[in-house]
Coordinates of C-alpha atoms in Angstrom, one line a residue:
Chain N
M417 CA -7.3 -21.0 -17.5
K418 CA -6.2 -19.9 -21.0
A419 CA -6.1 -16.5 -21.7
E420 CA -8.0 -17.1 -25.1
D421 CA -10.9 -18.6 -23.0
I422 CA -11.3 -14.8 -21.4
N423 CA -14.5 -13.3 -23.5
K424 CA -15.5 -10.8 -21.1
I425 CA -13.6 -8.8 -18.2
L426 CA -15.4 -6.9 -15.5
I427 CA -13.7 -4.1 -13.8
L428 CA -14.7 -2.1 -10.6
D429 CA -14.5 1.7 -11.0
Q430 CA -14.0 3.2 -7.5
G431 CA -13.8 6.6 -8.5
D432 CA -10.2 6.8 -8.5
P433 CA -7.4 6.3 -11.5
V434 CA -6.8 2.7 -11.0
A435 CA -10.0 1.6 -13.1
G436 CA -8.6 3.4 -16.3
Q437 CA -5.0 1.9 -15.3
L438 CA -6.6 -1.6 -15.2
L439 CA -8.7 -1.0 -18.3
A440 CA -5.6 0.0 -20.2
K441 CA -3.5 -2.8 -18.5
A442 CA -6.5 -5.4 -19.8
Y443 CA -6.6 -4.0 -23.2
A444 CA -3.0 -4.3 -23.7
V445 CA -3.1 -7.7 -22.7
F446 CA -6.3 -9.1 -23.9
G447 CA -7.2 -6.7 -26.9
A448 CA -10.3 -5.7 -28.8
E449 CA -11.5 -9.2 -28.9
T450 CA -12.7 -9.0 -25.4
E451 CA -15.4 -7.4 -23.8
Y452 CA -15.0 -4.8 -21.0
V453 CA -17.7 -4.1 -18.3
V454 CA -16.9 -1.3 -15.8
L455 CA -19.1 -1.2 -12.6
K456 CA -19.0 2.3 -10.9
A457 CA -19.0 1.5 -7.3
H458 CA -20.8 2.8 -4.2
K459 CA -18.7 3.8 -1.5
T460 CA -19.8 1.7 1.4
H461 CA -18.4 -1.8 0.9
N462 CA -21.3 -3.7 1.8
I463 CA -23.3 -2.5 -0.9
A464 CA -20.3 -2.4 -3.6
L465 CA -20.2 -5.9 -2.7
R466 CA -23.5 -6.8 -3.5
M467 CA -23.9 -4.8 -6.8
M468 CA -20.3 -6.6 -8.0
E469 CA -22.1 -9.9 -6.9
Q470 CA -25.1 -8.9 -8.9
T471 CA -23.0 -8.1 -12.0
V472 CA -20.9 -11.0 -12.1
R473 CA -24.3 -13.2 -12.0
E474 CA -25.5 -11.3 -14.8
E475 CA -22.4 -10.4 -16.9
N476 CA -20.5 -13.8 -16.5
P477 CA -17.2 -12.7 -16.9
E478 CA -13.9 -14.9 -16.7
L479 CA -11.9 -12.2 -15.1
V480 CA -12.9 -9.7 -12.3
L481 CA -10.2 -6.8 -11.7
I482 CA -10.6 -4.5 -8.8
G483 CA -8.3 -2.1 -7.2
A484 CA -6.6 -2.8 -3.9
T485 CA -7.9 -0.1 -1.9
A486 CA -9.7 -0.4 1.9
L487 CA -13.0 -1.1 -0.5
G488 CA -11.3 -3.3 -2.8
E489 CA -9.5 -5.3 -0.5
E490 CA -12.9 -6.4 1.1
I491 CA -14.8 -6.7 -1.9
A492 CA -12.5 -9.0 -3.7
P493 CA -11.6 -11.8 -1.3
A494 CA -15.7 -12.1 -0.4
L495 CA -16.5 -12.6 -4.0
G496 CA -14.1 -15.2 -4.1
V497 CA -15.7 -17.3 -1.4
R498 CA -19.2 -16.3 -2.9
F499 CA -18.0 -17.5 -6.3
R500 CA -16.1 -20.1 -5.0
T501 CA -12.8 -19.0 -7.0
G502 CA -9.3 -18.0 -6.5
V503 CA -8.1 -14.2 -6.0
A504 CA -4.7 -13.1 -7.2
A505 CA -3.9 -10.1 -4.1
H506 CA -2.0 -7.0 -5.0
C507 CA -0.8 -8.1 -8.6
V508 CA 2.2 -6.1 -9.9
D509 CA 1.8 -7.5 -13.3
I510 CA -1.1 -9.7 -15.5
K511 CA 0.2 -11.7 -18.6
V512 CA -0.2 -14.4 -20.6
N513 CA 2.6 -17.0 -20.5
D514 CA 4.2 -19.0 -22.8
E515 CA 1.7 -21.8 -22.9
G516 CA -1.3 -19.3 -23.1
R517 CA -2.2 -19.6 -19.3
L518 CA -3.6 -16.3 -17.6
T519 CA -0.5 -15.5 -15.1
F520 CA -0.5 -13.3 -12.3
L521 CA 2.7 -11.9 -10.4
I522 CA 2.2 -11.1 -6.9
P523 CA 4.6 -9.9 -4.5
A524 CA 5.3 -11.9 -0.9
F525 CA 7.6 -10.8 2.1
G526 CA 7.0 -7.0 1.2
G527 CA 8.0 -7.6 -2.4
R528 CA 11.0 -9.3 -1.7
V529 CA 9.9 -12.2 -3.7
I530 CA 7.6 -12.4 -6.7
G531 CA 5.5 -15.4 -7.5
E532 CA 3.4 -16.5 -10.0
I533 CA -0.4 -17.4 -9.6
F534 CA -2.6 -19.1 -11.9
V535 CA -6.5 -19.9 -11.3
P536 CA -6.5 -22.8 -13.4
D537 CA -10.2 -23.9 -13.1
A538 CA -11.7 -20.0 -13.3
K539 CA -14.4 -20.1 -15.7
A540 CA -17.7 -18.0 -16.4
G541 CA -19.4 -18.4 -13.0
H542 CA -16.2 -18.8 -11.1
P543 CA -14.1 -16.0 -12.8
A544 CA -10.6 -15.3 -11.7
I545 CA -10.4 -12.5 -9.7
A546 CA -7.5 -10.1 -9.1
T547 CA -6.6 -6.9 -7.3
V548 CA -4.0 -4.5 -8.1
K549 CA -2.7 -1.6 -5.9
P550 CA -3.4 2.0 -7.3
G551 CA -0.3 3.2 -9.3
I552 CA 1.2 -0.3 -10.2
F553 CA 0.2 0.2 -13.9
Q554 CA 1.2 3.4 -15.2
Q555 CA -1.1 3.8 -18.5
R556 CA -4.5 4.7 -17.8
I557 CA -7.6 5.4 -20.0
S558 CA -9.9 8.0 -18.9
L559 CA -12.8 6.2 -18.6
Y560 CA -15.4 8.9 -18.9
D561 CA -14.2 11.0 -21.4
G562 CA -13.6 9.3 -24.1
F563 CA -10.5 7.0 -25.2
D564 CA -7.2 8.2 -25.8
R565 CA -6.6 5.9 -28.9
T566 CA -3.1 6.4 -29.3
D567 CA -2.5 4.9 -26.2
I568 CA -4.6 1.9 -27.1
G569 CA -4.7 1.6 -30.9
S570 CA -8.1 1.5 -30.7
A571 CA -11.2 2.0 -28.7
P572 CA -12.2 -1.2 -26.7
S573 CA -15.7 -2.6 -26.3
V574 CA -16.3 -0.9 -22.8
R575 CA -20.1 -0.5 -21.0
I576 CA -20.5 1.2 -18.1
I577 CA -22.5 0.3 -15.3
D578 CA -23.4 3.4 -13.1
V579 CA -24.2 2.2 -9.6
D580 CA -25.5 5.8 -8.4
A581 CA -27.9 5.7 -11.6
L582 CA -29.0 2.3 -10.5
A583 CA -29.6 3.6 -7.0
A584 CA -31.5 6.5 -8.4
D585 CA -33.9 3.5 -10.4
G586 CA -34.5 2.0 -6.9
S587 CA -32.4 -1.0 -8.1
I588 CA -30.7 -1.0 -4.9
P589 CA -32.8 -2.0 -2.2
E590 CA -33.5 0.3 1.1
G591 CA -31.8 0.0 4.0
S592 CA -28.4 0.2 2.1
K593 CA -26.2 2.0 4.7
T594 CA -26.5 -1.3 7.1
Q595 CA -23.4 -3.6 7.1
G596 CA -24.7 -6.6 8.1
A597 CA -25.6 -6.1 11.7
F598 CA -23.4 -2.6 11.4
R599 CA -24.8 0.6 10.0
L600 CA -22.6 3.3 8.6
A601 CA -23.0 6.0 11.1
E602 CA -20.3 8.6 10.1
I603 CA -18.1 9.6 7.5
T604 CA -15.3 12.0 8.5
P605 CA -12.8 13.1 6.0
R606 CA -9.1 12.3 6.8
Q607 CA -6.0 14.7 6.9
R608 CA -4.6 14.7 3.8
A609 CA -0.9 16.0 2.5
A610 CA -0.6 19.1 0.6
S611 CA 0.2 17.8 -2.8
D612 CA -0.9 14.3 -4.3
I613 CA 1.7 11.5 -4.8
A614 CA -0.2 9.8 -7.2
S615 CA 0.0 12.6 -9.6
A616 CA 3.7 14.2 -8.9
E617 CA 5.9 14.1 -11.5
L618 CA 8.5 14.9 -8.9
I619 CA 8.7 13.2 -5.6
L620 CA 11.1 13.8 -2.9
C621 CA 11.2 11.1 -0.2
G622 CA 12.2 11.3 3.2
G623 CA 13.4 7.6 5.1
Y624 CA 14.5 7.3 8.7
G625 CA 18.0 8.4 7.8
L626 CA 16.6 11.9 7.7
G627 CA 17.4 11.5 11.5
N628 CA 14.9 14.2 12.7
E629 CA 11.8 16.1 12.3
E630 CA 13.5 19.5 11.2
T631 CA 15.1 17.8 8.4
W632 CA 11.7 16.1 7.2
H633 CA 10.2 20.1 7.7
K634 CA 13.1 20.9 5.2
L635 CA 12.3 18.4 3.0
E636 CA 8.7 19.4 2.5
A637 CA 9.7 22.8 2.0
L638 CA 12.3 21.8 -1.0
A639 CA 9.7 19.9 -2.6
D640 CA 7.5 22.7 -2.2
K641 CA 9.7 25.1 -4.0
L642 CA 10.5 22.5 -6.8
N643 CA 7.0 21.8 -7.8
G644 CA 7.3 18.4 -6.4
A645 CA 5.8 16.4 -3.8
A646 CA 7.1 15.2 0.0
A647 CA 6.7 11.5 0.4
C648 CA 7.7 9.2 3.1
T649 CA 8.6 5.8 4.2
R650 CA 7.2 3.4 6.9
A651 CA 9.9 4.3 9.1
A652 CA 9.9 7.8 8.3
L653 CA 6.2 7.8 9.2
D654 CA 6.5 6.0 12.5
A655 CA 9.1 8.1 13.6
G656 CA 6.4 10.9 14.3
W657 CA 8.3 13.8 12.3
G658 CA 4.8 15.0 11.3
C659 CA 4.8 13.0 7.6
M660 CA 1.2 12.0 6.5
E661 CA 0.0 8.5 6.0
D662 CA -1.0 9.3 2.5
T663 CA 2.2 10.1 1.4
M664 CA 3.7 6.6 2.4
I665 CA 5.3 4.6 -0.4
G666 CA 5.7 1.0 -0.4
T667 CA 3.8 -2.3 -0.2
S668 CA 1.6 -1.3 2.8
G669 CA 1.6 2.3 1.4
R670 CA 1.2 3.7 -2.0
A671 CA 2.7 2.6 -5.3
V672 CA 3.8 6.1 -7.5
S673 CA 5.6 6.5 -11.2
P674 CA 7.0 9.9 -11.1
E675 CA 9.1 11.3 -13.5
I676 CA 11.7 11.4 -11.1
Y677 CA 12.1 9.8 -7.7
V678 CA 14.7 11.1 -5.1
G679 CA 15.1 9.4 -1.9
F680 CA 16.8 10.8 1.0
G681 CA 18.3 8.5 3.6
I682 CA 16.3 5.2 2.7
S683 CA 17.7 2.2 3.3
G684 CA 15.6 0.4 0.2
A685 CA 14.1 -2.5 1.6
A686 CA 12.1 -4.2 -0.7
H687 CA 8.6 -3.2 0.9
H688 CA 9.7 0.6 -0.3
T689 CA 11.6 -0.3 -3.3
C690 CA 8.5 -2.2 -5.1
G691 CA 6.6 1.2 -4.8
I692 CA 9.0 3.2 -7.1
A693 CA 9.6 0.8 -9.3
G694 CA 7.6 2.5 -12.2
A695 CA 9.8 5.8 -11.6
G696 CA 11.3 7.2 -14.6
R697 CA 14.5 8.0 -12.9
I698 CA 15.5 7.2 -9.4
I699 CA 18.2 8.9 -7.5
S700 CA 19.0 8.0 -3.8
I701 CA 21.2 9.7 -1.1
N702 CA 22.2 7.9 1.8
T703 CA 25.3 7.6 4.0
D704 CA 25.6 3.9 4.1
K705 CA 27.3 2.7 0.8
D706 CA 25.6 -0.9 1.2
A707 CA 22.4 0.7 1.1
E708 CA 19.7 -1.5 -0.8
A709 CA 18.2 1.4 -2.4
F710 CA 21.1 1.8 -4.4
A711 CA 20.8 -1.3 -6.5
A712 CA 17.3 -0.1 -7.5
S713 CA 18.7 3.7 -8.5
D714 CA 19.9 5.2 -11.3
Y715 CA 22.2 7.8 -9.7
K716 CA 23.6 7.5 -6.1
G717 CA 25.4 9.6 -3.7
V718 CA 27.2 8.3 -0.3
F719 CA 26.5 11.4 1.3
D720 CA 24.4 12.6 4.6
A721 CA 20.8 13.4 3.6
E722 CA 20.6 16.7 5.6
Q723 CA 23.7 18.0 3.9
V724 CA 22.4 17.6 0.3
I725 CA 18.9 19.0 1.1
D726 CA 20.6 22.0 2.6
A727 CA 22.7 22.4 -0.5
L728 CA 19.6 21.7 -2.7
L729 CA 17.6 24.6 -0.8
D730 CA 21.1 26.9 -0.9
Q731 CA 21.4 26.4 -4.8
I732 CA 17.5 27.3 -5.7
K733 CA 17.9 30.2 -3.5
Chain V
M1171 CA -18.1 -10.5 25.3
N1172 CA -16.4 -13.3 23.9
I1173 CA -13.6 -13.2 21.2
L1174 CA -11.5 -15.4 19.0
V1175 CA -8.5 -14.2 17.7
L1176 CA -6.6 -15.3 14.6
I1177 CA -3.1 -15.8 14.8
K1178 CA -0.6 -15.9 12.0
P1179 CA 3.2 -17.3 12.5
V1180 CA 4.9 -15.5 10.0
P1181 CA 9.0 -15.5 9.3
D1182 CA 10.4 -12.4 11.5
P1183 CA 9.7 -9.4 9.5
E1184 CA 13.1 -8.1 11.0
Q1185 CA 14.8 -11.0 9.2
E1186 CA 13.6 -10.9 5.8
K1187 CA 16.5 -9.5 4.3
N1188 CA 17.7 -13.7 5.0
I1189 CA 14.9 -15.2 3.0
R1190 CA 16.0 -16.3 -0.3
I1191 CA 14.7 -18.2 -3.4
D1192 CA 16.9 -21.4 -4.2
T1193 CA 17.1 -20.9 -8.0
E1194 CA 17.4 -24.8 -8.0
S1195 CA 14.1 -25.7 -6.4
G1196 CA 12.2 -22.4 -7.2
R1197 CA 11.5 -22.6 -3.1
I1198 CA 11.7 -20.2 -0.4
V1199 CA 14.6 -20.7 2.0
R1200 CA 13.6 -19.7 5.3
E1201 CA 16.5 -21.4 7.5
G1202 CA 17.9 -19.6 10.1
V1203 CA 14.7 -17.4 10.2
K1204 CA 12.7 -17.8 13.2
H1205 CA 9.0 -17.4 13.1
V1206 CA 7.1 -14.8 15.2
I1207 CA 3.5 -14.0 15.7
D1208 CA 2.6 -11.6 13.1
P1209 CA 2.8 -8.1 13.7
E1210 CA -0.8 -7.2 13.2
S1211 CA -2.4 -10.6 14.8
R1212 CA -0.5 -9.1 17.8
N1213 CA -2.7 -5.9 17.8
A1214 CA -5.7 -8.3 17.3
L1215 CA -4.8 -10.2 20.5
E1216 CA -4.4 -7.0 22.4
A1217 CA -7.4 -5.4 21.3
A1218 CA -9.2 -8.8 22.2
L1219 CA -7.7 -9.1 25.5
Q1220 CA -8.5 -5.0 26.2
L1221 CA -12.0 -5.4 25.1
A1222 CA -12.9 -8.9 26.8
K1223 CA -11.3 -7.9 29.9
Q1224 CA -12.1 -4.6 30.7
P1225 CA -12.6 -3.4 34.5
G1226 CA -16.0 -3.1 35.5
R1227 CA -17.4 -5.6 33.3
E1228 CA -17.6 -9.4 33.1
P1229 CA -14.7 -10.6 31.8
G1230 CA -14.9 -12.5 28.7
F1231 CA -13.2 -15.7 27.2
V1232 CA -10.3 -15.1 24.7
A1233 CA -9.6 -18.0 22.3
A1234 CA -6.5 -18.1 20.1
L1235 CA -6.5 -20.0 16.8
A1236 CA -4.0 -20.9 14.2
M1237 CA -3.2 -22.8 11.3
A1238 CA 0.4 -23.9 11.1
P1239 CA 2.8 -26.4 11.5
V1240 CA 3.0 -28.3 14.9
Q1241 CA 6.3 -26.7 15.7
M1242 CA 4.6 -23.1 15.6
K1243 CA 2.8 -24.4 18.8
D1244 CA 5.1 -22.0 20.9
K1245 CA 3.4 -18.9 19.1
L1246 CA 0.1 -20.1 20.9
T1247 CA 1.7 -20.6 24.0
E1248 CA 2.7 -16.8 23.6
A1249 CA -0.6 -15.4 23.0
L1250 CA -1.7 -17.7 26.2
A1251 CA 1.2 -16.1 28.0
M1252 CA -0.3 -12.7 26.6
G1253 CA -3.7 -13.1 28.3
A1254 CA -5.4 -15.5 26.0
D1255 CA -7.6 -18.1 28.0
E1256 CA -7.3 -21.0 25.3
A1257 CA -5.5 -21.9 22.2
Y1258 CA -6.4 -24.0 19.5
L1259 CA -3.7 -24.9 16.8
L1260 CA -4.9 -26.5 13.3
S1261 CA -1.8 -28.8 12.2
D1262 CA -1.9 -31.5 9.6
K1263 CA -0.1 -31.9 6.3
A1264 CA -3.1 -31.9 4.4
F1265 CA -3.3 -28.0 5.3
G1266 CA -0.3 -27.4 3.5
G1267 CA 0.0 -25.4 0.7
A1268 CA -3.5 -23.6 1.3
D1269 CA -4.5 -20.3 -0.1
T1270 CA -6.3 -17.7 1.6
Y1271 CA -9.3 -19.5 0.2
A1272 CA -9.0 -23.0 1.9
T1273 CA -7.1 -21.5 4.9
S1274 CA -9.8 -19.3 5.4
Y1275 CA -12.3 -22.7 4.6
T1276 CA -10.3 -24.4 7.5
L1277 CA -10.3 -21.7 10.2
A1278 CA -14.2 -21.3 9.6
A1279 CA -14.5 -25.0 10.3
A1280 CA -12.4 -24.6 13.5
V1281 CA -14.7 -21.4 14.4
R1282 CA -17.7 -23.7 14.5
K1283 CA -16.6 -26.3 16.3
I1284 CA -14.8 -24.5 19.3
E1285 CA -18.2 -22.7 19.5
A1286 CA -20.3 -25.8 19.4
E1287 CA -17.8 -27.3 22.0
K1288 CA -18.1 -24.1 24.4
E1289 CA -21.8 -23.7 23.6
L1290 CA -21.6 -20.0 22.8
Q1291 CA -21.0 -17.5 19.8
F1292 CA -18.3 -15.4 19.5
D1293 CA -19.4 -11.8 19.2
L1294 CA -16.3 -10.7 17.4
I1295 CA -13.2 -12.5 15.7
L1296 CA -10.5 -10.3 15.4
A1297 CA -7.4 -10.7 13.0
G1298 CA -4.6 -8.2 11.5
T1299 CA -6.2 -7.2 8.3
S1300 CA -2.8 -7.8 6.4
S1301 CA 0.2 -10.0 7.5
S1302 CA 3.8 -9.3 7.0
D1303 CA 4.6 -12.1 4.7
G1304 CA 1.5 -13.0 2.4
G1305 CA -0.1 -9.8 2.8
T1306 CA -3.4 -10.5 1.0
S1307 CA -5.7 -8.7 3.5
H1308 CA -7.9 -11.7 2.5
V1309 CA -8.1 -14.1 5.5
A1310 CA -10.6 -12.1 8.0
V1311 CA -12.9 -11.3 5.1
Q1312 CA -12.7 -14.6 3.6
T1313 CA -13.6 -16.5 7.5
A1314 CA -16.4 -14.3 7.8
E1315 CA -17.7 -15.1 4.4
W1316 CA -17.7 -18.8 5.3
L1317 CA -19.3 -18.2 8.3
Q1318 CA -21.9 -15.7 7.0
R1319 CA -20.8 -13.2 9.0
T1320 CA -20.2 -9.5 8.6
H1321 CA -16.7 -8.3 8.1
I1322 CA -14.6 -4.7 8.6
S1323 CA -11.1 -4.3 7.4
N1324 CA -8.8 -1.8 8.0
V1325 CA -10.2 -1.1 11.5
C1326 CA -8.2 1.3 13.7
S1327 CA -10.5 1.9 16.8
I1328 CA -13.0 -0.5 18.6
Q1329 CA -15.2 0.8 21.3
L1330 CA -17.9 -1.4 23.4
P1331 CA -21.2 -0.4 24.0
D1332 CA -21.4 2.5 26.5
S1333 CA -23.7 0.6 28.9
T1334 CA -24.3 4.0 30.8
A1335 CA -25.8 5.6 27.8
G1336 CA -28.0 2.9 27.3
S1337 CA -26.4 1.7 23.8
S1338 CA -25.7 -1.7 22.8
L1339 CA -23.7 -0.8 20.0
I1340 CA -20.1 -1.5 19.2
R1341 CA -18.4 1.4 17.4
V1342 CA -15.7 0.6 14.9
I1343 CA -14.0 3.1 12.7
K1344 CA -12.5 1.6 9.3
R1345 CA -9.7 3.6 7.8
S1346 CA -10.1 4.1 4.0
E1347 CA -7.8 6.3 1.5
E1348 CA -9.9 9.5 1.7
V1349 CA -12.3 8.9 4.6
M1350 CA -12.6 7.6 8.1
L1351 CA -15.9 5.3 8.1
T1352 CA -17.3 4.6 11.8
F1353 CA -20.0 2.0 12.2
E1354 CA -22.0 0.9 14.5
G1355 CA -23.8 -2.5 15.2
E1356 CA -23.6 -5.6 16.9
G1357 CA -22.1 -8.9 16.9
P1358 CA -21.4 -11.5 15.5
A1359 CA -18.7 -9.9 13.0
V1360 CA -15.2 -10.6 12.0
I1361 CA -12.8 -7.0 12.4
G1362 CA -9.4 -6.8 10.8
V1363 CA -7.4 -4.4 12.6
T1364 CA -4.6 -2.4 11.7
R1365 CA -1.4 -1.7 13.7
D1366 CA -2.2 1.6 15.1
I1367 CA -5.1 0.3 16.9
N1368 CA -3.1 -0.4 20.1
K1369 CA 0.4 -1.1 21.4
P1370 CA 0.7 -4.9 22.3
R1371 CA 1.5 -5.8 25.5
L1372 CA 4.8 -7.7 26.1
V1373 CA 4.8 -11.2 27.5
T1374 CA 5.9 -11.2 31.5
A1375 CA 7.2 -14.2 33.7
M1376 CA 3.8 -14.3 35.5
G1377 CA 2.1 -14.8 32.1
I1378 CA 4.5 -17.1 30.9
I1379 CA 3.7 -19.3 34.2
K1380 CA 0.0 -18.9 33.8
A1381 CA 0.2 -20.1 30.2
R1382 CA 1.3 -23.4 31.0
K1383 CA -1.9 -24.4 32.5
K1384 CA -4.3 -22.9 29.8
P1385 CA -5.3 -25.5 27.6
L1386 CA -3.6 -25.6 24.1
T1387 CA -5.7 -28.2 22.0
I1388 CA -4.1 -29.6 18.4
W1389 CA -6.6 -30.6 15.6
T1390 CA -6.0 -32.4 12.5
I1391 CA -8.3 -32.3 9.5
E1392 CA -10.0 -35.4 10.8
D1393 CA -10.9 -33.6 13.9
L1394 CA -12.7 -30.8 11.9
G1395 CA -14.1 -33.4 9.7
I1396 CA -13.1 -31.4 6.5
N1397 CA -13.4 -33.1 3.3
P1398 CA -9.1 -33.4 2.3
D1399 CA -10.2 -32.2 -1.2
K1400 CA -11.3 -29.1 0.6
A1401 CA -8.0 -28.3 2.4
G1402 CA -4.6 -27.2 1.6
L1403 CA -3.5 -27.4 -1.8
A1404 CA -6.0 -29.4 -3.0
G1405 CA -8.7 -27.0 -1.8
S1406 CA -7.0 -23.9 -3.0
P1407 CA -8.4 -22.5 -6.3
T1408 CA -5.1 -20.5 -6.8
K1409 CA -2.2 -22.3 -7.7
P1410 CA 1.5 -21.0 -7.3
G1411 CA 4.0 -21.0 -10.0
R1412 CA 7.4 -20.0 -10.5
L1413 CA 9.1 -17.6 -7.6
F1414 CA 11.6 -15.4 -8.4
E1415 CA 13.6 -11.9 -7.1
P1416 CA 12.2 -9.1 -8.6
E1417 CA 14.6 -7.3 -11.2
T1418 CA 15.3 -4.0 -9.6
G1419 CA 18.4 -3.8 -11.0
R1420 CA 19.5 -0.3 -12.3
A1421 CA 22.7 1.5 -13.3
A1422 CA 23.6 3.0 -10.0
E1423 CA 25.9 5.6 -11.2
E1424 CA 27.9 7.5 -8.5
P1425 CA 28.6 11.1 -10.5
W1426 CA 29.0 13.1 -7.6
Q1427 CA 32.1 13.8 -5.1
T1428 CA 30.5 16.2 -2.9
P1429 CA 27.0 17.1 -1.4
E1430 CA 26.9 20.3 -3.2
E1431 CA 27.7 18.3 -6.3
A1432 CA 25.1 15.9 -5.6
A1433 CA 22.4 18.9 -5.4
A1434 CA 23.7 20.6 -8.6
G1435 CA 23.3 17.1 -10.3
I1436 CA 19.9 16.4 -8.9
L1437 CA 18.7 19.9 -10.2
E1438 CA 20.2 19.7 -13.3
I1439 CA 18.4 16.1 -13.8
I1440 CA 15.1 18.1 -12.4
R1441 CA 15.6 20.6 -15.2
E1442 CA 16.4 18.7 -18.0
A1443 CA 12.8 16.8 -17.3
G1444 CA 11.1 20.2 -17.5
I1445 CA 9.4 19.9 -14.2

């Protein structure tokens, strides 16, 4: 599909910053000529899916953008089958190539490889669908408090459809909690980390090279004292030191873009580094002089993580 | 309880460092990288075996299904050795280059054929939510959509009905970013599991011996009766373009000689940024 054929873009808003990130990105690529429709999602995926399906039928967008959350990852591929169209998963970029074609860039092998994906036959009725991990696109537009014109030049034409308002109208059929033959029985909050890594300007991230639980707790204390957030890698999470899963960075975790990121004892497999590509400055401390993380760093130090953490704690006393 | 498990052979995640792109052809070079059962597929199989073969219940039928080149047959033998009763491999040149849409279309056709031949409907179809190589999280959901069955992904717990309490409902817990969602219901359903649902069993020598006697069926596109336009690259609405390695290159300056200098340097960078 040629990018110039895109007249309308539908974005699913799941109540997190990703919808604003998607809108800002789409506006940067497709500009004011395109119409933007934002559907506020219901939290239950069968309802959100039904509402999205209905909205796609009514609005006929050529492109649908969805945040790659647990909700979005269930809706996007289902819409792909229902509308007989292609879904590009976990895009790290959306652009128009030299031939004017809509191009998605997606990671494979945990980010080691990036591939171009096209949905050549997409059109209204069979829209191209793409998911994007929250945090991949840094720039965002606040959706409901007006638009920051300095970010985007001029306000795009955005229409917001509020599912909750529709629900109040009775537009959502009763029995809305059933999921096929499954019914939502219970919602329990998950244990959350003290600080949110998505909005942190400073992230101190610990990898398996921290070595033990005590050092992880030192890193947490240090992050707290520096007004930053402590984060972890998959390996550190799996080590069972008490790292919280919502602070895990990487392809199976979250993407972040803090101003400063300091990695301690992180080998730097692509799984992890593709989650920090948007960071302002990256500092890596690792005893292994050949650590892959160093190639993705602005500053490096071949030291034991614990020694540097101890020195930092010492110096901020 | 009869369960089908979708098994995906993937390049060994431990050897991903050795995967390179050939700059001439733009293709992925996987030579010397061995293939294994995708880690989450293994969790799905373990969950199926635990659910279908619970002591005190009538043992259910567990089938393993994969779409892969015929040399990946040993991955299904491994699934049989872990405890699956039968295995099905969909193998045909016409399946090559399939995206998740064409893959799930083909898998759904095979599910229908297995169910017709066995004269049963699977109570559950289990799969990994996200594979280690492609990681789209699409295939379980899309297979369910083709079969018009309920789907729940990111599931970290499945509990069978507690018959002593008179319940006939399966309980599954789906993990989302902020909450855990507990669903109750009856199959048929397609469930994508996550790796924390269980610890997959190891293959035993006895398992390997038993696996030799279990049926492993290989089906081509003709066996499934699928139109070639619907399979493989031809049936895929997404088309791949160039592949490249991401540019993560940064300067990697090494300004510090001791841990203390590093600490002082890091603090200075943080202070300069005004954090």
